[in-house]
CSV table of C-alpha atoms in Angstrom, one decimal:
chain,number,residue,atom,x,y,z
H,1,ASP,CA,148.4,186.9,194.5
H,2,TYR,CA,149.4,183.3,193.5
H,3,PRO,CA,153.2,183.2,192.4
H,4,GLU,CA,152.6,179.5,190.8
H,5,LEU,CA,150.8,181.2,188.0
H,6,GLN,CA,153.6,183.8,187.0
H,7,VAL,CA,155.1,180.1,186.1
H,8,LEU,CA,152.2,178.1,184.8
H,9,ALA,CA,150.3,181.0,182.9
H,10,SER,CA,153.6,182.8,181.2
H,11,GLY,CA,154.4,182.8,177.5
H,12,ALA,CA,150.9,183.7,176.2
H,13,SER,CA,152.4,185.5,173.0
H,14,PHE,CA,154.0,182.1,171.7
H,15,CYS,CA,151.6,179.4,173.4
H,16,ARG,CA,148.8,181.1,171.4
H,17,ASP,CA,149.5,179.9,168.3
H,18,ASN,CA,149.0,176.7,168.0
H,19,GLN,CA,146.6,173.7,168.3
H,20,TRP,CA,146.4,173.7,171.9
H,21,GLY,CA,146.6,177.8,171.5
H,22,PHE,CA,142.6,178.0,172.9
H,23,GLU,CA,144.5,177.5,176.4
H,24,VAL,CA,145.5,181.3,176.2
H,25,MET,CA,142.2,182.5,174.4
H,26,LEU,CA,140.1,181.0,176.8
H,27,HIS,CA,142.2,183.2,179.3
H,28,ASP,CA,141.8,186.2,176.8
H,29,TRP,CA,138.6,185.6,176.5
H,30,PHE,CA,137.1,185.7,180.4
H,31,LEU,CA,139.4,188.4,181.1
H,32,ALA,CA,137.6,190.6,178.6
H,33,CYS,CA,134.1,188.7,178.7
H,34,PRO,CA,130.8,190.6,180.1
H,35,CYS,CA,130.1,187.7,181.9
H,36,ARG,CA,133.4,188.3,184.7
H,37,THR,CA,133.2,190.1,187.9
H,38,ASP,CA,135.5,190.9,190.4
H,39,ASP,CA,133.2,190.2,193.2
H,40,PRO,CA,134.1,186.7,194.2
H,41,GLU,CA,130.3,186.1,196.1
H,42,GLU,CA,129.0,187.0,192.4
H,43,ALA,CA,131.0,184.7,190.3
H,44,ASP,CA,129.5,181.5,189.6
H,45,PHE,CA,133.1,179.9,188.7
H,46,PHE,CA,137.0,180.9,188.3
H,47,PHE,CA,138.7,180.1,186.1
H,48,VAL,CA,142.4,179.2,186.9
H,49,PRO,CA,144.7,180.3,183.8
H,50,HIS,CA,147.6,178.1,182.7
H,51,TYR,CA,149.4,176.9,179.3
H,52,THR,CA,150.9,173.6,180.6
H,53,THR,CA,150.2,171.9,177.4
H,54,CYS,CA,152.4,174.4,175.5
H,55,HIS,CA,154.8,174.0,178.3
H,56,LEU,CA,155.6,170.8,178.5
H,57,ASN,CA,155.6,170.1,174.7
H,58,VAL,CA,158.4,173.0,174.8
H,59,GLY,CA,159.9,171.5,177.9
H,60,THR,CA,159.7,174.7,179.8
H,61,PHE,CA,159.5,172.7,182.6
H,62,SER,CA,158.9,169.2,183.9
H,63,GLU,CA,155.6,167.1,184.6
H,64,LEU,CA,156.6,166.7,188.2
H,65,GLU,CA,157.3,170.5,188.1
H,66,SER,CA,154.3,170.9,186.9
H,67,GLN,CA,152.3,168.9,189.5
H,68,ALA,CA,154.3,170.5,192.4
H,69,LEU,CA,153.5,174.1,191.1
H,70,PHE,CA,149.9,172.9,190.8
H,71,GLU,CA,149.9,171.5,194.2
H,72,SER,CA,150.8,174.6,196.1
H,73,LEU,CA,148.5,176.5,193.9
H,74,VAL,CA,145.4,174.8,194.9
H,75,HIS,CA,146.5,174.9,198.5
H,76,SER,CA,146.4,178.5,198.3
H,77,LEU,CA,143.2,179.3,196.4
H,78,ARG,CA,141.1,181.5,198.8
H,79,PHE,CA,137.4,180.3,198.0
H,80,PHE,CA,138.1,176.2,196.2
H,81,ASN,CA,137.7,175.0,199.7
H,82,ARG,CA,134.0,176.3,200.3
H,83,THR,CA,132.8,174.2,197.2
H,84,GLY,CA,135.6,171.7,196.9
H,85,GLY,CA,136.4,172.9,193.9
H,86,HIS,CA,133.3,172.5,191.8
H,87,ASP,CA,133.2,176.1,190.9
H,88,HIS,CA,136.8,176.3,190.0
H,89,ILE,CA,137.3,175.5,186.2
H,90,PHE,CA,141.0,173.9,184.2
H,91,VAL,CA,141.8,173.5,181.3
H,92,TRP,CA,143.3,170.5,179.7
H,93,GLY,CA,144.6,171.0,175.9
H,94,SER,CA,146.1,167.9,174.4
H,95,GLY,CA,146.0,164.3,174.6
H,96,MET,CA,147.6,163.9,178.0
H,97,GLY,CA,144.1,165.4,179.6
H,98,ALA,CA,145.0,166.4,183.3
H,99,ASP,CA,147.1,163.6,184.1
H,100,GLY,CA,150.3,165.2,182.2
H,101,PRO,CA,150.3,168.3,183.7
H,102,PHE,CA,148.8,167.4,187.2
H,103,ARG,CA,149.5,163.6,188.0
H,104,SER,CA,147.9,163.8,191.8
H,105,TRP,CA,144.6,165.7,190.3
H,106,ARG,CA,142.6,163.0,192.0
H,107,ARG,CA,143.2,164.0,195.3
H,108,PHE,CA,143.0,167.9,194.8
H,109,ILE,CA,140.6,168.9,192.1
H,110,GLU,CA,138.8,166.1,191.1
H,111,HIS,CA,135.3,167.7,191.6
H,112,SER,CA,136.2,170.8,189.3
H,113,VAL,CA,134.7,171.3,185.7
H,114,PHE,CA,137.4,170.4,183.5
H,115,LEU,CA,137.5,172.1,180.1
H,116,MET,CA,139.7,169.6,177.8
H,117,THR,CA,139.9,167.8,174.4
H,118,GLU,CA,140.9,164.3,175.8
H,119,THR,CA,137.7,162.4,176.1
H,120,GLU,CA,140.1,159.1,176.6
H,121,LEU,CA,143.9,157.5,177.1
H,122,TRP,CA,147.1,158.9,176.4
H,123,ASN,CA,149.6,156.1,174.7
H,124,PRO,CA,152.2,156.9,176.5
H,125,TYR,CA,151.1,156.6,179.7
H,126,ALA,CA,150.8,153.0,179.8
H,127,ASP,CA,150.5,152.6,183.6
H,128,ILE,CA,147.2,155.4,183.6
H,129,ASN,CA,143.4,153.5,182.4
H,130,VAL,CA,141.1,155.5,183.4
H,131,SER,CA,140.7,158.9,181.8
H,132,SER,CA,140.8,162.4,183.4
H,133,TYR,CA,137.7,163.2,181.3
H,134,THR,CA,134.1,162.9,183.3
H,135,PRO,CA,131.3,163.3,181.0
H,136,TRP,CA,129.0,164.9,184.0
H,137,LYS,CA,131.0,167.2,185.3
H,138,ASP,CA,133.3,168.2,182.1
H,139,ILE,CA,133.0,169.9,178.7
H,140,VAL,CA,134.8,168.8,175.9
H,141,LEU,CA,137.3,171.4,173.7
H,142,PRO,CA,137.8,171.5,169.6
H,143,GLY,CA,141.6,171.7,168.8
H,144,ARG,CA,142.9,175.2,167.7
H,145,LEU,CA,142.6,175.6,163.7
H,146,GLY,CA,144.4,178.6,162.6
H,147,LEU,CA,142.2,181.2,160.4
H,148,LYS,CA,144.4,180.0,157.3
H,149,GLU,CA,143.3,176.0,157.8
H,150,VAL,CA,139.9,177.0,157.6
H,151,TYR,CA,139.3,179.2,154.8
H,152,GLY,CA,142.3,177.7,152.9
H,153,SER,CA,140.5,174.0,153.4
H,154,GLU,CA,137.0,176.0,152.8
H,155,GLN,CA,138.7,177.7,149.2
H,156,MET,CA,139.6,174.1,148.0
H,157,SER,CA,136.8,171.9,148.5
H,158,VAL,CA,134.3,173.4,145.9
H,159,THR,CA,134.2,169.9,143.9
H,160,PRO,CA,130.9,168.5,145.0
H,161,PRO,CA,131.4,164.7,146.3
H,162,ASP,CA,130.1,162.8,143.2
H,163,GLN,CA,133.0,164.4,140.9
H,164,ARG,CA,135.5,163.7,143.8
H,165,ARG,CA,138.5,161.6,142.7
H,166,PHE,CA,138.5,159.6,145.8
H,167,LEU,CA,136.3,157.2,147.7
H,168,ALA,CA,138.2,158.0,151.1
H,169,GLU,CA,141.7,159.2,152.4
H,170,PHE,CA,143.9,159.4,155.3
H,171,VAL,CA,147.4,160.6,155.4
H,172,GLY,CA,149.3,160.3,158.6
H,173,TRP,CA,151.1,158.1,161.2
H,174,TRP,CA,150.5,154.9,161.9
H,175,ARG,CA,149.7,154.5,165.7
H,176,PRO,CA,148.8,151.7,168.5
H,177,VAL,CA,145.8,151.7,170.7
H,178,HIS,CA,146.3,152.0,174.2
H,179,VAL,CA,147.8,148.9,176.2
H,180,SER,CA,144.8,149.0,178.5
H,181,GLN,CA,142.6,148.2,175.0
H,182,GLY,CA,144.3,145.1,173.9
H,183,THR,CA,146.1,143.5,171.1
H,184,ALA,CA,144.2,143.9,168.3
H,185,ASP,CA,144.8,146.0,165.2
H,186,SER,CA,144.9,150.0,165.8
H,187,PRO,CA,142.6,151.5,163.2
H,188,ARG,CA,145.6,153.4,161.8
H,189,LYS,CA,147.4,150.3,161.2
H,190,ALA,CA,144.4,148.9,159.4
H,191,ILE,CA,144.3,151.5,157.0
H,192,LEU,CA,148.0,151.7,156.4
H,193,ARG,CA,147.8,147.9,155.5
H,194,TRP,CA,145.8,149.3,152.1
H,195,ALA,CA,149.1,150.8,151.0
H,196,GLY,CA,151.0,147.7,151.6
H,197,ASP,CA,152.4,145.0,154.1
H,198,ALA,CA,155.5,145.7,152.8
H,199,GLY,CA,158.6,147.4,155.4
H,200,GLY,CA,158.5,148.6,158.7
H,201,GLU,CA,155.4,150.1,160.3
H,202,LYS,CA,156.9,153.9,160.5
H,203,ASP,CA,158.2,153.4,156.9
H,204,ARG,CA,157.0,155.9,154.1
H,205,ARG,CA,154.0,154.3,152.7
H,206,GLU,CA,151.6,156.1,149.3
H,207,LEU,CA,148.3,154.7,147.9
H,208,GLU,CA,146.6,156.3,144.9
H,209,SER,CA,144.3,154.0,144.0
H,210,ASP,CA,141.0,154.1,141.9
H,211,GLU,CA,139.0,154.7,145.3
H,212,LEU,CA,142.1,155.0,147.9
H,213,LEU,CA,144.8,157.6,149.0
H,214,ILE,CA,146.9,156.6,151.7
H,215,LYS,CA,149.6,157.9,153.0
H,216,GLN,CA,152.6,158.1,155.6
H,217,ASP,CA,155.7,160.2,155.6
H,218,VAL,CA,155.0,162.7,153.4
H,219,PRO,CA,154.5,166.5,153.1
H,220,TYR,CA,152.0,167.2,155.7
H,221,SER,CA,150.5,169.4,152.5
H,222,GLU,CA,149.4,166.0,150.9
H,223,ALA,CA,146.6,165.9,154.0
H,224,TYR,CA,144.7,168.9,152.4
H,225,GLN,CA,144.9,167.6,148.9
H,226,GLY,CA,143.5,164.0,149.8
H,227,SER,CA,141.1,165.7,152.1
H,228,VAL,CA,139.7,168.0,149.4
H,229,SER,CA,139.6,165.3,146.7
H,230,SER,CA,137.5,162.6,148.2
H,231,ARG,CA,134.0,162.1,149.6
H,232,PHE,CA,134.6,160.8,152.6
H,233,CYS,CA,137.7,161.7,155.7
H,234,LEU,CA,138.8,158.9,157.8
H,235,VAL,CA,139.8,160.1,161.3
H,236,PRO,CA,141.1,157.0,163.1
H,237,ARG,CA,142.5,157.1,166.8
H,238,GLY,CA,145.7,158.0,167.3
H,239,LYS,CA,148.5,158.7,170.5
H,240,SER,CA,145.1,159.2,172.0
H,241,ALA,CA,141.4,159.5,171.1
H,242,TRP,CA,141.5,163.6,170.2
H,243,SER,CA,142.9,164.9,166.6
H,244,SER,CA,143.5,168.0,164.8
H,245,ARG,CA,142.4,166.0,161.8
H,246,PHE,CA,138.9,165.8,163.3
H,247,PHE,CA,138.1,169.7,163.2
H,248,ARG,CA,140.0,170.1,159.6
H,249,VAL,CA,138.7,167.7,158.1
H,250,LEU,CA,135.1,169.6,158.4
H,251,PHE,CA,136.1,172.5,156.1
H,252,ALA,CA,137.2,170.3,153.0
H,253,GLY,CA,134.0,169.0,151.8
H,254,CYS,CA,134.3,165.1,153.2
H,255,VAL,CA,132.3,163.4,155.0
H,256,PRO,CA,134.3,162.7,158.3
H,257,VAL,CA,134.3,159.0,159.1
H,258,LEU,CA,135.3,158.2,163.1
H,259,LEU,CA,137.2,155.6,163.5
H,260,ASN,CA,137.7,155.8,167.6
H,261,ASP,CA,135.9,154.5,169.7
H,262,TYR,CA,136.2,156.0,172.9
H,263,TYR,CA,135.8,160.1,172.0
H,264,GLU,CA,133.2,161.9,172.1
H,265,PRO,CA,133.6,165.3,169.9
H,266,PRO,CA,132.7,168.5,171.7
H,267,PHE,CA,129.3,170.3,172.0
H,268,GLU,CA,126.9,166.5,171.7
H,269,ALA,CA,124.7,168.8,174.3
H,270,PHE,CA,123.5,170.9,171.8
H,271,LEU,CA,124.6,169.3,168.1
H,272,ASN,CA,122.9,166.5,167.1
H,273,VAL,CA,126.3,165.4,165.5
H,274,PRO,CA,125.5,161.6,163.6
H,275,GLU,CA,123.5,163.7,161.2
H,276,TRP,CA,126.6,164.5,159.5
H,277,LEU,CA,129.1,162.7,161.3
H,278,ILE,CA,130.1,158.6,160.8
H,279,LYS,CA,131.1,156.5,164.1
H,280,TRP,CA,132.7,153.2,163.1
H,281,PRO,CA,134.3,150.5,165.2
H,282,MET,CA,137.6,151.2,165.4
H,283,ARG,CA,138.2,147.2,165.5
H,284,ARG,CA,136.3,146.6,162.2
H,285,VAL,CA,138.6,148.5,159.4
H,286,ASP,CA,138.1,145.9,156.8
H,287,ASP,CA,136.7,145.9,153.7
H,288,GLY,CA,133.1,145.6,155.5
H,289,LEU,CA,133.8,149.5,156.3
H,290,LEU,CA,134.5,150.5,152.4
H,291,ASN,CA,132.1,148.1,150.8
H,292,PHE,CA,129.5,150.7,153.1
H,293,LEU,CA,131.0,153.4,152.4
H,294,ARG,CA,130.6,152.6,148.5
H,295,SER,CA,126.3,151.5,149.4
H,296,LEU,CA,126.1,155.2,150.0
H,297,PHE,CA,124.0,157.4,148.1
H,298,VAL,CA,125.5,161.2,146.6
H,299,ARG,CA,122.2,162.7,147.9
H,300,THR,CA,123.1,160.8,151.5
H,301,LEU,CA,126.2,162.3,151.4
H,302,GLN,CA,125.1,166.0,150.1
H,303,SER,CA,122.8,166.0,152.8
H,304,MET,CA,124.8,165.1,155.6
H,305,LEU,CA,127.4,167.8,154.1
H,306,GLU,CA,124.7,170.3,154.6
H,307,ARG,CA,124.0,169.5,158.1
H,308,LEU,CA,127.3,169.4,158.8
H,309,LYS,CA,128.2,173.2,157.2
H,310,ARG,CA,125.0,174.2,159.7
H,311,ASP,CA,127.2,172.9,162.8
H,312,ARG,CA,130.9,172.9,162.2
H,313,CYS,CA,131.6,176.8,162.9
H,314,TRP,CA,130.8,176.0,166.8
H,315,TYR,CA,134.6,174.2,166.6
H,316,VAL,CA,136.0,177.6,165.3
H,317,TRP,CA,137.9,180.0,168.0
H,318,PRO,CA,137.7,183.3,166.5
H,319,PRO,CA,141.1,185.4,167.1
H,320,SER,CA,141.1,188.3,169.6
H,321,ALA,CA,142.5,191.5,169.2
H,322,LEU,CA,146.1,190.3,170.4
H,323,ASP,CA,145.9,187.8,167.7
H,324,TYR,CA,147.9,188.0,164.4
H,325,GLU,CA,145.2,186.7,162.3
H,326,GLN,CA,142.9,189.3,164.0
H,327,ILE,CA,143.7,191.4,160.6
H,328,ASP,CA,142.4,188.3,158.0
H,329,LEU,CA,139.2,187.7,160.3
H,330,GLN,CA,138.6,191.7,160.3
H,331,LYS,CA,139.2,191.7,156.2
H,332,GLY,CA,136.1,189.3,156.2
H,333,LYS,CA,138.8,185.6,155.3
H,334,LEU,CA,136.2,183.5,158.0
H,335,ASP,CA,132.7,184.9,156.0
H,336,ALA,CA,132.4,182.7,153.5
H,337,ALA,CA,132.8,179.4,155.6
H,338,CYS,CA,131.3,180.6,158.8
H,339,PRO,CA,129.0,183.7,158.3
H,340,GLU,CA,127.6,183.9,161.6
H,341,TRP,CA,131.1,183.3,163.3
H,342,ARG,CA,130.3,186.1,166.0
H,343,THR,CA,127.8,183.9,167.5
H,344,GLN,CA,128.9,180.4,166.6
H,345,ASN,CA,131.7,179.5,167.5
H,346,ALA,CA,133.8,177.8,170.2
H,347,PHE,CA,133.6,180.5,172.6
H,348,PHE,CA,129.6,180.7,172.8
H,349,GLY,CA,129.7,176.9,172.9
H,350,VAL,CA,131.6,176.6,175.5
H,351,MET,CA,129.7,179.4,177.6
H,352,ARG,CA,126.6,177.1,176.8
H,353,LEU,CA,127.7,174.6,178.7
H,354,LEU,CA,129.0,176.2,182.0
H,355,ASN,CA,126.0,177.9,182.4
H,356,ARG,CA,124.1,174.5,182.4
H,357,LYS,CA,126.5,174.0,185.6
H,358,ARG,CA,125.8,177.1,187.3
H,359,ARG,CA,125.4,176.3,190.8
H,360,ARG,CA,123.3,178.5,193.3
H,361,SER,CA,124.6,177.1,196.6
H,362,LYS,CA,128.2,177.0,197.3
H,363,THR,CA,128.8,173.9,199.0
H,364,SER,CA,130.8,170.6,198.8
H,365,PHE,CA,130.3,167.5,200.9
H,366,GLY,CA,133.3,168.9,203.7
H,367,THR,CA,131.7,172.1,203.9
H,368,PHE,CA,129.1,173.2,206.9
H,369,TYR,CA,127.7,176.4,207.3
H,370,VAL,CA,126.0,178.6,210.1
H,371,PRO,CA,124.3,182.4,210.2
H,372,ALA,CA,126.9,184.6,211.5
H,373,GLY,CA,126.1,188.1,212.8
H,374,SER,CA,123.1,190.1,212.8
H,375,SER,CA,122.3,189.5,208.8
H,376,GLY,CA,122.5,186.1,209.3
H,377,ARG,CA,124.8,185.5,206.2
H,378,ALA,CA,126.3,182.1,205.7
H,379,HIS,CA,129.5,181.5,207.4
H,380,TYR,CA,131.4,178.9,205.9
H,381,VAL,CA,133.4,176.2,208.0
H,382,ASP,CA,135.2,172.6,208.0
H,383,GLU,CA,134.2,169.9,210.4
H,384,ASN,CA,136.8,171.8,212.7
H,385,PHE,CA,134.6,174.5,212.8
H,386,GLU,CA,137.7,176.5,210.8
H,387,PRO,CA,136.6,179.1,208.0
H,388,VAL,CA,137.0,177.7,204.6
H,389,LEU,CA,137.7,181.1,203.4
H,390,LYS,CA,141.4,181.5,203.1
């Protein structure tokens, strides 16, 4: 019915295998979910599938082409005008938020529910200083981790915190703060400075001291080695607020230290995140942070890690029957890290929060309704008394 979706939701087999693969996985979930109905009058929500994060990253189409497709699509959505989009769901899977795929979204879908990873701003968009995330209506999603990342980190994280070689670690690239956040050093720059001031900001840096493992421009595998060998894993702001690193280190046996003032971890509505996460001001990354980490008792770390194990699997997307990782899932490779994965996972987390957003009335500021016919059923019209259902 919607030719735009033939473009926006194409390439599922390719787009499911990356950190934004939940765009495809959520589409699969709602297609197979017992919550699905074919009767639009019964529906609490209308899910609008698209894989634009994937397509923009690989260059299938441009941001302007993506915007044109969305504008055309929204105009043709049959039930959109009845609620002004309040009951329509869109997924935004990267640091771009809604601004990359649909720059004009505020004129078209500002009241719709966004499922998204980003809660802040995307560095390349210097002209945008207001996030596309709205706390009262949107839901923050975890990035997709492959099963091998989850159970691989779990298997390597057996060393208890008091026996780990390093106090803290970070392996990653230098990134500035967004231009709207001032000229202060970014948390990544402050961390990498511990590895030395010589050379340019993008040059290779390596530090393995008695306490710190700090590296830049090294093989990605060293990030795993660092996290499973450290008591604390530093998670600074990158090109935007969210980072797949945040979710990966949850399975490494280290206590995560969030160095990002404007990031909201997923599912805080039912997870008590401060019980296992340290959040430190991102403009105060200095020796004061290290002194604080040194001061924490081992039993404090152990308690935090126990609570982390209780909650972390809410951030896992179990693969569907269409994913190649389904074989590993059936072999039980997720069971050690997430023994309750069948009911404690990101899909169930999304459903818990969507359930709280259900609205019985299908209305909006621009919707008017009068009884029609002998049944007295509501007839929805606009201010000119034209039907809003297309």
